[in-house]
mmCIF file of C-alpha atoms in Angstrom:
data_model
loop_
_atom_site.group_PDB
_atom_site.id
_atom_site.type_symbol
_atom_site.label_atom_id
_atom_site.label_comp_id
_atom_site.label_asym_id
_atom_site.label_seq_id
_atom_site.Cartn_x
_atom_site.Cartn_y
_atom_site.Cartn_z
ATOM 1 C CA UNK A 1 1.127 -16.236 -8.086
ATOM 2 C CA UNK A 2 -2.223 -16.678 -9.790
ATOM 3 C CA UNK A 3 -5.009 -17.617 -7.401
ATOM 4 C CA UNK A 4 -7.821 -19.952 -8.522
ATOM 5 C CA UNK A 5 -11.457 -19.068 -9.114
ATOM 6 C CA UNK A 6 -10.867 -15.510 -10.362
ATOM 7 C CA UNK A 7 -9.426 -14.504 -6.985
ATOM 8 C CA UNK A 8 -6.622 -12.540 -8.623
ATOM 9 C CA UNK A 9 -2.836 -12.325 -8.398
ATOM 10 C CA UNK A 10 -1.107 -12.739 -5.027
ATOM 11 C CA UNK A 11 2.289 -11.134 -4.521
ATOM 12 C CA UNK A 12 4.269 -9.237 -1.908
ATOM 13 C CA UNK A 13 5.640 -5.703 -1.911
ATOM 14 C CA UNK A 14 9.348 -5.267 -2.486
ATOM 15 C CA UNK A 15 9.395 -2.343 -0.056
ATOM 16 C CA UNK A 16 10.354 -4.906 2.587
ATOM 17 C CA UNK A 17 13.779 -4.945 0.887
ATOM 18 C CA UNK A 18 16.122 -1.934 0.582
ATOM 19 C CA UNK A 19 15.302 -0.809 -2.976
ATOM 20 C CA UNK A 20 16.621 2.739 -3.029
ATOM 21 C CA UNK A 21 18.864 2.165 -6.046
ATOM 22 C CA UNK A 22 18.576 0.135 -9.223
ATOM 23 C CA UNK A 23 21.462 -2.009 -7.984
ATOM 24 C CA UNK A 24 19.507 -2.780 -4.789
ATOM 25 C CA UNK A 25 16.388 -3.614 -6.827
ATOM 26 C CA UNK A 26 18.438 -5.978 -8.988
ATOM 27 C CA UNK A 27 19.876 -7.652 -5.887
ATOM 28 C CA UNK A 28 16.384 -8.128 -4.455
ATOM 29 C CA UNK A 29 15.029 -9.649 -7.675
ATOM 30 C CA UNK A 30 17.968 -12.049 -7.991
ATOM 31 C CA UNK A 31 18.169 -12.852 -4.263
ATOM 32 C CA UNK A 32 15.217 -12.902 -1.855
ATOM 33 C CA UNK A 33 12.486 -12.560 -4.483
ATOM 34 C CA UNK A 34 13.911 -15.521 -6.385
ATOM 35 C CA UNK A 35 14.082 -17.611 -3.216
ATOM 36 C CA UNK A 36 10.464 -16.766 -2.358
ATOM 37 C CA UNK A 37 9.327 -17.720 -5.878
ATOM 38 C CA UNK A 38 11.217 -21.016 -5.685
ATOM 39 C CA UNK A 39 9.425 -21.754 -2.396
ATOM 40 C CA UNK A 40 5.841 -20.783 -3.178
ATOM 41 C CA UNK A 41 5.462 -21.288 -6.960
ATOM 42 C CA UNK A 42 8.594 -22.822 -8.494
ATOM 43 C CA UNK A 43 6.887 -23.899 -11.735
ATOM 44 C CA UNK A 44 4.650 -20.888 -12.354
ATOM 45 C CA UNK A 45 5.015 -17.232 -13.233
ATOM 46 C CA UNK A 46 5.456 -15.112 -10.116
ATOM 47 C CA UNK A 47 3.669 -11.771 -10.029
ATOM 48 C CA UNK A 48 5.921 -9.073 -8.589
ATOM 49 C CA UNK A 49 4.996 -6.012 -6.552
ATOM 50 C CA UNK A 50 7.796 -3.617 -7.465
ATOM 51 C CA UNK A 51 8.894 -0.629 -5.421
ATOM 52 C CA UNK A 52 11.150 1.931 -7.114
ATOM 53 C CA UNK A 53 12.344 5.098 -5.419
ATOM 54 C CA UNK A 54 12.740 8.245 -7.465
ATOM 55 C CA UNK A 55 16.489 7.548 -7.495
ATOM 56 C CA UNK A 56 16.078 3.977 -8.784
ATOM 57 C CA UNK A 57 13.576 5.166 -11.357
ATOM 58 C CA UNK A 58 15.996 7.795 -12.613
ATOM 59 C CA UNK A 59 18.747 5.158 -12.883
ATOM 60 C CA UNK A 60 16.353 2.958 -14.888
ATOM 61 C CA UNK A 61 15.916 5.706 -17.477
ATOM 62 C CA UNK A 62 19.212 4.508 -18.921
ATOM 63 C CA UNK A 63 18.436 2.102 -21.806
ATOM 64 C CA UNK A 64 20.954 -0.477 -20.580
ATOM 65 C CA UNK A 65 19.357 -0.607 -17.123
ATOM 66 C CA UNK A 66 15.840 -0.968 -18.547
ATOM 67 C CA UNK A 67 17.024 -3.753 -20.839
ATOM 68 C CA UNK A 68 18.601 -5.530 -17.874
ATOM 69 C CA UNK A 69 15.400 -5.222 -15.838
ATOM 70 C CA UNK A 70 13.362 -6.725 -18.685
ATOM 71 C CA UNK A 71 15.893 -9.519 -19.106
ATOM 72 C CA UNK A 72 15.725 -10.380 -15.384
ATOM 73 C CA UNK A 73 11.932 -10.407 -15.403
ATOM 74 C CA UNK A 74 11.851 -12.729 -18.411
ATOM 75 C CA UNK A 75 14.627 -15.066 -17.232
ATOM 76 C CA UNK A 76 13.283 -15.452 -13.677
ATOM 77 C CA UNK A 77 9.668 -15.903 -14.827
ATOM 78 C CA UNK A 78 8.482 -12.717 -13.107
ATOM 79 C CA UNK A 79 5.537 -10.605 -14.201
ATOM 80 C CA UNK A 80 5.045 -7.073 -12.895
ATOM 81 C CA UNK A 81 1.525 -6.923 -11.434
ATOM 82 C CA UNK A 82 1.625 -3.823 -9.272
ATOM 83 C CA UNK A 83 3.904 -0.994 -8.211
ATOM 84 C CA UNK A 84 4.244 0.731 -4.848
ATOM 85 C CA UNK A 85 4.562 4.410 -5.785
ATOM 86 C CA UNK A 86 4.084 5.608 -2.183
ATOM 87 C CA UNK A 87 7.650 6.179 -0.866
ATOM 88 C CA UNK A 88 9.450 8.645 -3.135
ATOM 89 C CA UNK A 89 12.748 8.707 -1.257
ATOM 90 C CA UNK A 90 14.712 6.391 1.058
ATOM 91 C CA UNK A 91 12.557 3.895 2.948
ATOM 92 C CA UNK A 92 15.074 1.942 5.004
ATOM 93 C CA UNK A 93 17.864 2.697 7.438
ATOM 94 C CA UNK A 94 17.082 6.345 8.179
ATOM 95 C CA UNK A 95 14.160 8.122 9.914
ATOM 96 C CA UNK A 96 11.291 8.252 7.428
ATOM 97 C CA UNK A 97 8.332 9.208 9.642
ATOM 98 C CA UNK A 98 6.066 11.892 8.043
ATOM 99 C CA UNK A 99 8.600 12.542 5.263
ATOM 100 C CA UNK A 100 7.227 9.420 3.555
ATOM 101 C CA UNK A 101 4.269 11.487 2.323
ATOM 102 C CA UNK A 102 6.537 14.001 0.551
ATOM 103 C CA UNK A 103 6.319 15.148 -2.105
ATOM 104 C CA UNK A 104 2.560 14.969 -1.678
ATOM 105 C CA UNK A 105 -0.192 15.371 -4.265
ATOM 106 C CA UNK A 106 -0.068 19.177 -3.931
ATOM 107 C CA UNK A 107 3.337 19.106 -5.610
ATOM 108 C CA UNK A 108 4.412 18.689 -9.220
ATOM 109 C CA UNK A 109 7.190 16.315 -8.163
ATOM 110 C CA UNK A 110 4.607 13.736 -7.018
ATOM 111 C CA UNK A 111 2.759 14.016 -10.337
ATOM 112 C CA UNK A 112 5.973 13.636 -12.365
ATOM 113 C CA UNK A 113 7.186 10.675 -10.313
ATOM 114 C CA UNK A 114 3.845 8.883 -10.663
ATOM 115 C CA UNK A 115 3.720 9.472 -14.421
ATOM 116 C CA UNK A 116 7.275 8.177 -14.847
ATOM 117 C CA UNK A 117 6.377 5.051 -12.882
ATOM 118 C CA UNK A 118 3.300 4.607 -15.078
ATOM 119 C CA UNK A 119 5.475 4.926 -18.191
ATOM 120 C CA UNK A 120 7.787 2.176 -16.983
ATOM 121 C CA UNK A 121 4.872 -0.070 -15.972
ATOM 122 C CA UNK A 122 3.290 0.298 -19.400
ATOM 123 C CA UNK A 123 6.616 -0.598 -20.980
ATOM 124 C CA UNK A 124 6.931 -3.709 -18.790
ATOM 125 C CA UNK A 125 3.318 -4.801 -19.294
ATOM 126 C CA UNK A 126 1.651 -6.434 -22.282
ATOM 127 C CA UNK A 127 -1.384 -5.274 -24.248
ATOM 128 C CA UNK A 128 -4.558 -5.962 -22.297
ATOM 129 C CA UNK A 129 -2.943 -5.758 -18.845
ATOM 130 C CA UNK A 130 -4.372 -3.690 -16.020
ATOM 131 C CA UNK A 131 -1.599 -2.834 -13.547
ATOM 132 C CA UNK A 132 -2.080 -1.032 -10.235
ATOM 133 C CA UNK A 133 0.055 1.808 -8.883
ATOM 134 C CA UNK A 134 -0.503 2.668 -5.212
ATOM 135 C CA UNK A 135 0.253 6.153 -3.948
ATOM 136 C CA UNK A 136 0.087 8.456 -0.928
ATOM 137 C CA UNK A 137 -3.347 9.356 0.522
ATOM 138 C CA UNK A 138 -3.108 12.954 -0.690
ATOM 139 C CA UNK A 139 -0.891 14.324 2.038
ATOM 140 C CA UNK A 140 -0.131 14.195 5.750
ATOM 141 C CA UNK A 141 -3.199 15.365 7.677
ATOM 142 C CA UNK A 142 -1.600 18.423 9.365
ATOM 143 C CA UNK A 143 -0.751 19.706 5.858
ATOM 144 C CA UNK A 144 -4.152 19.049 4.316
ATOM 145 C CA UNK A 145 -6.207 22.155 5.065
ATOM 146 C CA UNK A 146 -7.514 23.653 1.832
ATOM 147 C CA UNK A 147 -5.414 21.296 -0.281
ATOM 148 C CA UNK A 148 -8.144 19.146 -1.846
ATOM 149 C CA UNK A 149 -8.586 21.141 -5.110
ATOM 150 C CA UNK A 150 -4.851 21.228 -5.883
ATOM 151 C CA UNK A 151 -4.431 17.545 -5.116
ATOM 152 C CA UNK A 152 -7.422 16.656 -7.273
ATOM 153 C CA UNK A 153 -6.021 18.674 -10.151
ATOM 154 C CA UNK A 154 -2.736 16.778 -10.062
ATOM 155 C CA UNK A 155 -4.496 13.435 -9.740
ATOM 156 C CA UNK A 156 -6.628 14.256 -12.784
ATOM 157 C CA UNK A 157 -3.483 15.158 -14.708
ATOM 158 C CA UNK A 158 -2.040 11.787 -13.738
ATOM 159 C CA UNK A 159 -5.237 10.085 -14.903
ATOM 160 C CA UNK A 160 -5.022 11.935 -18.226
ATOM 161 C CA UNK A 161 -1.446 10.686 -18.603
ATOM 162 C CA UNK A 162 -2.644 7.120 -17.986
ATOM 163 C CA UNK A 163 -5.448 7.581 -20.555
ATOM 164 C CA UNK A 164 -2.880 8.515 -23.202
ATOM 165 C CA UNK A 165 -0.612 5.623 -22.149
ATOM 166 C CA UNK A 166 -3.493 3.175 -22.567
ATOM 167 C CA UNK A 167 -4.269 4.555 -26.002
ATOM 168 C CA UNK A 168 -0.633 4.103 -27.008
ATOM 169 C CA UNK A 169 0.197 0.757 -25.342
ATOM 170 C CA UNK A 170 -3.165 -0.904 -24.514
ATOM 171 C CA UNK A 171 -1.855 -1.247 -20.939
ATOM 172 C CA UNK A 172 -4.146 0.253 -18.283
ATOM 173 C CA UNK A 173 -2.450 1.836 -15.274
ATOM 174 C CA UNK A 174 -4.784 2.217 -12.294
ATOM 175 C CA UNK A 175 -3.638 4.762 -9.695
ATOM 176 C CA UNK A 176 -4.743 3.655 -6.222
ATOM 177 C CA UNK A 177 -4.812 6.119 -3.317
ATOM 178 C CA UNK A 178 -4.032 4.381 -0.032
ATOM 179 C CA UNK A 179 -5.955 5.682 3.037
ATOM 180 C CA UNK A 180 -3.755 5.703 6.124
ATOM 181 C CA UNK A 181 -4.116 6.874 9.748
ATOM 182 C CA UNK A 182 -3.376 10.571 10.334
ATOM 183 C CA UNK A 183 -3.448 11.398 6.620
ATOM 184 C CA UNK A 184 -5.748 13.457 4.400
ATOM 185 C CA UNK A 185 -7.521 10.243 3.394
ATOM 186 C CA UNK A 186 -7.728 8.435 6.723
ATOM 187 C CA UNK A 187 -11.126 6.776 6.941
ATOM 188 C CA UNK A 188 -13.253 5.128 4.283
ATOM 189 C CA UNK A 189 -15.887 7.856 4.807
ATOM 190 C CA UNK A 190 -13.299 10.566 4.054
ATOM 191 C CA UNK A 191 -12.166 8.628 1.010
ATOM 192 C CA UNK A 192 -15.664 8.264 -0.385
ATOM 193 C CA UNK A 193 -16.298 11.998 0.110
ATOM 194 C CA UNK A 194 -13.086 13.010 -1.692
ATOM 195 C CA UNK A 195 -13.821 10.806 -4.681
ATOM 196 C CA UNK A 196 -17.430 11.973 -4.825
ATOM 197 C CA UNK A 197 -16.665 15.680 -4.551
ATOM 198 C CA UNK A 198 -13.307 15.980 -6.331
ATOM 199 C CA UNK A 199 -12.394 12.967 -8.496
ATOM 200 C CA UNK A 200 -15.686 11.583 -9.802
ATOM 201 C CA UNK A 201 -17.719 14.781 -9.951
ATOM 202 C CA UNK A 202 -19.055 16.399 -13.134
ATOM 203 C CA UNK A 203 -16.310 19.012 -12.775
ATOM 204 C CA UNK A 204 -13.665 16.268 -12.646
ATOM 205 C CA UNK A 205 -15.107 14.558 -15.742
ATOM 206 C CA UNK A 206 -15.032 17.865 -17.623
ATOM 207 C CA UNK A 207 -11.447 18.483 -16.554
ATOM 208 C CA UNK A 208 -10.309 14.998 -17.595
ATOM 209 C CA UNK A 209 -12.024 15.502 -20.937
ATOM 210 C CA UNK A 210 -10.054 18.748 -21.422
ATOM 211 C CA UNK A 211 -6.764 17.144 -20.407
ATOM 212 C CA UNK A 212 -7.109 13.926 -22.378
ATOM 213 C CA UNK A 213 -9.214 14.721 -25.439
ATOM 214 C CA UNK A 214 -11.853 12.184 -24.420
ATOM 215 C CA UNK A 215 -15.522 12.970 -24.793
ATOM 216 C CA UNK A 216 -17.355 13.785 -21.567
ATOM 217 C CA UNK A 217 -18.956 10.335 -21.433
ATOM 218 C CA UNK A 218 -15.632 8.670 -22.147
ATOM 219 C CA UNK A 219 -13.997 10.733 -19.395
ATOM 220 C CA UNK A 220 -16.655 9.637 -16.878
ATOM 221 C CA UNK A 221 -15.928 6.016 -17.749
ATOM 222 C CA UNK A 222 -12.173 6.542 -17.589
ATOM 223 C CA UNK A 223 -12.109 8.109 -14.112
ATOM 224 C CA UNK A 224 -12.674 4.911 -12.084
ATOM 225 C CA UNK A 225 -10.543 2.933 -14.520
ATOM 226 C CA UNK A 226 -7.513 5.094 -13.720
ATOM 227 C CA UNK A 227 -8.302 6.446 -10.208
ATOM 228 C CA UNK A 228 -9.350 4.218 -7.322
ATOM 229 C CA UNK A 229 -8.258 2.920 -3.936
ATOM 230 C CA UNK A 230 -5.545 0.753 -2.444
ATOM 231 C CA UNK A 231 -7.290 -0.808 0.581
ATOM 232 C CA UNK A 232 -4.615 -1.534 3.183
ATOM 233 C CA UNK A 233 -6.140 -3.962 5.666
ATOM 234 C CA UNK A 234 -3.820 -2.936 8.501
ATOM 235 C CA UNK A 235 -4.786 0.729 8.086
ATOM 236 C CA UNK A 236 -8.506 -0.032 8.048
ATOM 237 C CA UNK A 237 -8.198 -2.218 11.142
ATOM 238 C CA UNK A 238 -6.274 0.498 13.034
ATOM 239 C CA UNK A 239 -9.113 2.891 12.197
ATOM 240 C CA UNK A 240 -11.683 0.467 13.693
ATOM 241 C CA UNK A 241 -13.441 0.208 10.350
ATOM 242 C CA UNK A 242 -15.947 -2.586 9.879
ATOM 243 C CA UNK A 243 -14.629 -5.052 7.253
ATOM 244 C CA UNK A 244 -17.854 -5.724 5.371
ATOM 245 C CA UNK A 245 -19.275 -2.195 5.758
ATOM 246 C CA UNK A 246 -16.113 -0.510 4.540
ATOM 247 C CA UNK A 247 -15.890 -2.656 1.417
ATOM 248 C CA UNK A 248 -19.587 -2.136 0.738
ATOM 249 C CA UNK A 249 -19.246 1.636 1.149
ATOM 250 C CA UNK A 250 -16.608 1.720 -1.594
ATOM 251 C CA UNK A 251 -18.704 -0.519 -3.839
ATOM 252 C CA UNK A 252 -21.793 1.611 -3.309
ATOM 253 C CA UNK A 253 -19.789 4.696 -4.270
ATOM 254 C CA UNK A 254 -18.498 2.810 -7.347
ATOM 255 C CA UNK A 255 -14.882 3.317 -6.235
ATOM 256 C CA UNK A 256 -12.811 0.345 -7.411
ATOM 257 C CA UNK A 257 -10.254 -1.242 -5.107
ATOM 258 C CA UNK A 258 -7.397 -1.538 -7.568
ATOM 259 C CA UNK A 259 -5.130 -3.125 -4.949
ATOM 260 C CA UNK A 260 -5.838 -5.001 -1.725
ATOM 261 C CA UNK A 261 -2.839 -4.821 0.602
ATOM 262 C CA UNK A 262 -2.812 -7.715 3.042
ATOM 263 C CA UNK A 263 -1.383 -6.597 6.356
ATOM 264 C CA UNK A 264 -1.998 -6.711 10.107
ATOM 265 C CA UNK A 265 -1.420 -4.348 13.006
ATOM 266 C CA UNK A 266 -0.676 -4.634 16.707
ATOM 267 C CA UNK A 267 -3.807 -4.811 18.870
ATOM 268 C CA UNK A 268 -3.930 -4.255 22.631
ATOM 269 C CA UNK A 269 -7.448 -5.244 23.756
ATOM 270 C CA UNK A 270 -6.984 -3.747 27.256
ATOM 271 C CA UNK A 271 -4.121 -1.360 27.898
ATOM 272 C CA UNK A 272 -2.435 -1.280 31.305
ATOM 273 C CA UNK A 273 0.949 -0.386 32.778
ATOM 274 C CA UNK A 274 2.541 -3.711 31.830
ATOM 275 C CA UNK A 275 1.297 -3.431 28.243
ATOM 276 C CA UNK A 276 2.626 0.126 28.003
ATOM 277 C CA UNK A 277 6.051 -1.107 29.091
ATOM 278 C CA UNK A 278 5.854 -3.944 26.555
ATOM 279 C CA UNK A 279 5.077 -1.468 23.756
ATOM 280 C CA UNK A 280 8.311 0.447 24.334
ATOM 281 C CA UNK A 281 10.412 -1.760 21.991
ATOM 282 C CA UNK A 282 8.027 -0.873 19.168
ATOM 283 C CA UNK A 283 8.926 2.825 19.494
ATOM 284 C CA UNK A 284 11.544 2.865 16.754
ATOM 285 C CA UNK A 285 12.963 5.781 14.798
ATOM 286 C CA UNK A 286 12.292 4.825 11.176
ATOM 287 C CA UNK A 287 8.520 4.820 10.615
ATOM 288 C CA UNK A 288 5.425 6.487 12.015
ATOM 289 C CA UNK A 289 3.350 4.107 14.136
ATOM 290 C CA UNK A 290 0.039 5.884 14.456
ATOM 291 C CA UNK A 291 -2.257 4.825 17.293
ATOM 292 C CA UNK A 292 -6.044 4.841 17.457
ATOM 293 C CA UNK A 293 -7.600 4.347 20.891
ATOM 294 C CA UNK A 294 -11.170 3.247 21.524
ATOM 295 C CA UNK A 295 -12.078 5.314 24.579
ATOM 296 C CA UNK A 296 -15.271 6.018 26.481
ATOM 297 C CA UNK A 297 -15.560 9.247 24.470
ATOM 298 C CA UNK A 298 -14.971 7.635 21.072
ATOM 299 C CA UNK A 299 -11.859 7.191 18.970
ATOM 300 C CA UNK A 300 -8.746 9.144 19.950
ATOM 301 C CA UNK A 301 -5.864 9.387 17.458
ATOM 302 C CA UNK A 302 -2.140 9.882 17.888
ATOM 303 C CA UNK A 303 0.429 10.577 15.180
ATOM 304 C CA UNK A 304 2.980 8.169 16.655
ATOM 305 C CA UNK A 305 3.297 5.558 19.382
ATOM 306 C CA UNK A 306 5.592 7.565 21.721
ATOM 307 C CA UNK A 307 2.973 10.341 21.767
ATOM 308 C CA UNK A 308 0.259 7.885 22.847
ATOM 309 C CA UNK A 309 2.447 6.331 25.535
ATOM 310 C CA UNK A 310 3.293 9.799 26.923
ATOM 311 C CA UNK A 311 -0.361 10.812 27.358
ATOM 312 C CA UNK A 312 -1.252 10.466 31.035
ATOM 313 C CA UNK A 313 -4.925 11.007 30.174
ATOM 314 C CA UNK A 314 -5.227 7.512 28.736
ATOM 315 C CA UNK A 315 -7.066 5.127 31.047
ATOM 316 C CA UNK A 316 -6.375 1.466 31.690
ATOM 317 C CA UNK A 317 -8.784 -0.896 29.937
ATOM 318 C CA UNK A 318 -8.976 0.983 26.621
ATOM 319 C CA UNK A 319 -8.320 -0.819 23.362
ATOM 320 C CA UNK A 320 -5.322 0.404 21.375
ATOM 321 C CA UNK A 321 -4.520 -0.384 17.759
ATOM 322 C CA UNK A 322 -1.027 0.467 16.555
ATOM 323 C CA UNK A 323 0.022 0.997 12.941
ATOM 324 C CA UNK A 324 2.949 -1.375 13.102
ATOM 325 C CA UNK A 325 2.811 -3.967 10.322
ATOM 326 C CA UNK A 326 3.363 -7.420 11.834
ATOM 327 C CA UNK A 327 3.583 -10.829 10.136
ATOM 328 C CA UNK A 328 0.107 -11.714 8.974
ATOM 329 C CA UNK A 329 0.389 -15.379 9.947
ATOM 330 C CA UNK A 330 0.550 -14.366 13.653
ATOM 331 C CA UNK A 331 -2.680 -13.853 15.596
ATOM 332 C CA UNK A 332 -0.718 -12.979 18.736
ATOM 333 C CA UNK A 333 2.632 -11.343 19.419
ATOM 334 C CA UNK A 334 2.851 -11.850 23.154
ATOM 335 C CA UNK A 335 1.732 -10.057 25.213
ATOM 336 C CA UNK A 336 -0.355 -8.473 22.446
ATOM 337 C CA UNK A 337 -2.828 -9.608 19.863
ATOM 338 C CA UNK A 338 -2.855 -8.615 16.207
ATOM 339 C CA UNK A 339 -5.646 -7.558 13.855
ATOM 340 C CA UNK A 340 -5.336 -10.849 11.950
ATOM 341 C CA UNK A 341 -9.067 -11.559 12.499
ATOM 342 C CA UNK A 342 -9.892 -8.369 10.525
ATOM 343 C CA UNK A 343 -7.729 -9.725 7.691
ATOM 344 C CA UNK A 344 -9.390 -13.142 7.765
ATOM 345 C CA UNK A 345 -12.772 -11.383 7.526
ATOM 346 C CA UNK A 346 -11.557 -9.438 4.460
ATOM 347 C CA UNK A 347 -10.214 -12.617 2.834
ATOM 348 C CA UNK A 348 -13.515 -14.384 3.496
ATOM 349 C CA UNK A 349 -15.336 -11.513 1.811
ATOM 350 C CA UNK A 350 -12.886 -11.722 -1.106
ATOM 351 C CA UNK A 351 -13.514 -15.450 -1.437
ATOM 352 C CA UNK A 352 -17.259 -14.843 -1.634
ATOM 353 C CA UNK A 353 -17.000 -11.919 -4.071
ATOM 354 C CA UNK A 354 -13.573 -10.814 -5.308
ATOM 355 C CA UNK A 355 -12.610 -7.387 -3.981
ATOM 356 C CA UNK A 356 -9.582 -6.786 -6.203
ATOM 357 C CA UNK A 357 -7.485 -8.602 -8.790
ATOM 358 C CA UNK A 358 -4.252 -7.538 -7.073
ATOM 359 C CA UNK A 359 -3.530 -8.876 -3.578
ATOM 360 C CA UNK A 360 -0.230 -7.762 -2.090
ATOM 361 C CA UNK A 361 1.241 -8.765 1.264
ATOM 362 C CA UNK A 362 2.973 -5.731 2.770
ATOM 363 C CA UNK A 363 4.943 -6.314 5.954
ATOM 364 C CA UNK A 364 7.618 -3.704 5.267
ATOM 365 C CA UNK A 365 8.571 -3.341 8.966
ATOM 366 C CA UNK A 366 10.465 -6.637 9.176
ATOM 367 C CA UNK A 367 13.850 -4.987 9.771
ATOM 368 C CA UNK A 368 12.535 -2.854 12.660
ATOM 369 C CA UNK A 369 10.548 -5.523 14.481
ATOM 370 C CA UNK A 370 11.964 -6.251 17.938
ATOM 371 C CA UNK A 371 14.817 -8.717 17.442
ATOM 372 C CA UNK A 372 13.039 -11.427 19.459
ATOM 373 C CA UNK A 373 10.358 -11.569 16.732
ATOM 374 C CA UNK A 374 12.831 -12.016 13.839
ATOM 375 C CA UNK A 375 13.531 -15.683 14.357
ATOM 376 C CA UNK A 376 13.729 -16.645 10.661
ATOM 377 C CA UNK A 377 14.952 -15.122 7.418
ATOM 378 C CA UNK A 378 12.884 -12.470 5.682
ATOM 379 C CA UNK A 379 12.377 -14.818 2.719
ATOM 380 C CA UNK A 380 11.061 -17.562 5.002
ATOM 381 C CA UNK A 381 8.660 -15.115 6.681
ATOM 382 C CA UNK A 382 7.382 -13.795 3.345
ATOM 383 C CA UNK A 383 6.885 -17.334 2.048
ATOM 384 C CA UNK A 384 4.917 -18.211 5.201
ATOM 385 C CA UNK A 385 2.737 -15.117 4.713
ATOM 386 C CA UNK A 386 1.961 -15.951 1.070
ATOM 387 C CA UNK A 387 1.234 -19.568 1.932
ATOM 388 C CA UNK A 388 -1.026 -18.492 4.790
ATOM 389 C CA UNK A 389 -3.054 -16.274 2.428
ATOM 390 C CA UNK A 390 -3.355 -19.027 -0.169
ATOM 391 C CA UNK A 391 -4.678 -21.409 2.498
ATOM 392 C CA UNK A 392 -7.210 -18.825 3.698
ATOM 393 C CA UNK A 393 -8.515 -18.525 0.162
ATOM 394 C CA UNK A 394 -8.466 -22.256 -0.642
#
């Protein structure tokens, strides 16, 4: 849905639905996505945040499947705005955990997958469009030592591919790395450093020039057009970032936020035995739920919630933030709070000075929320989230 006053396109990410196969993607577009559109913008074009696994993408290489996708988009008044190119494989129903980062940006498979997604996006777009494609934050942090040069090389190859796509189709694909707790790109400071040293450096501009045939000056201009950041609000809140300072740090470094993912995390202002017991239902087997603790000695990080709960060294009274995406319209999930106030700060900043043209609600954990919190249909919850954002920006 198009927001007023140059505030961009608002959509939600289809990774909340099982979209492992093309058939499942079709069912989502003709089922829940259609019902959400009919609720929030029945008379207007609805911008879609697609998610295609490598399997679904391969199935869409068949001309008949691509034609059917285009026909559905046209008939249902959908417009592809952004793509979630983060999860390569299955994302529902089986343990995903750290496998979600594989293949990572060290590997050719990640480059190929991203380029194939970009090809499809360019085919679905129209001349003059800029479409965003979010991706993994390099790799999982325990696998990151010494990996920056190889990851940068593959990202520059992906940027060169997008340069050539733009020349051919006049559709700009912007690859957006998504910082996340316990990953190579975890904090905004780490992100700024990686872009400065590896993606926007003179060496990077020279390499893109070699790969794409652009002049050196043209390559420098193309780098931020095709390589930037997906700012996930939940992730930044879990990391105890400052909303205004983190956005300003990216602006000062001239790193564009190609996608702003609107999300919220669990927040425990003061941990104690009762709160630990209440967190147990959030220890589920599908996704990682990284924890960042504000302790007397600074921030302490855990790869997953069970690890944090098992640490006897943690003292009562500390603040915990848990990477568990919760409905953004909720400021509390008793007995906990959420990081909704961080999100409202970001939306207020966006209202004052637009941060990104692509705003995407991403509460992919709906199916693994404790059952007591799933008191309505997923379509109703998504519609409430989109309506809540629109009201915040009104």
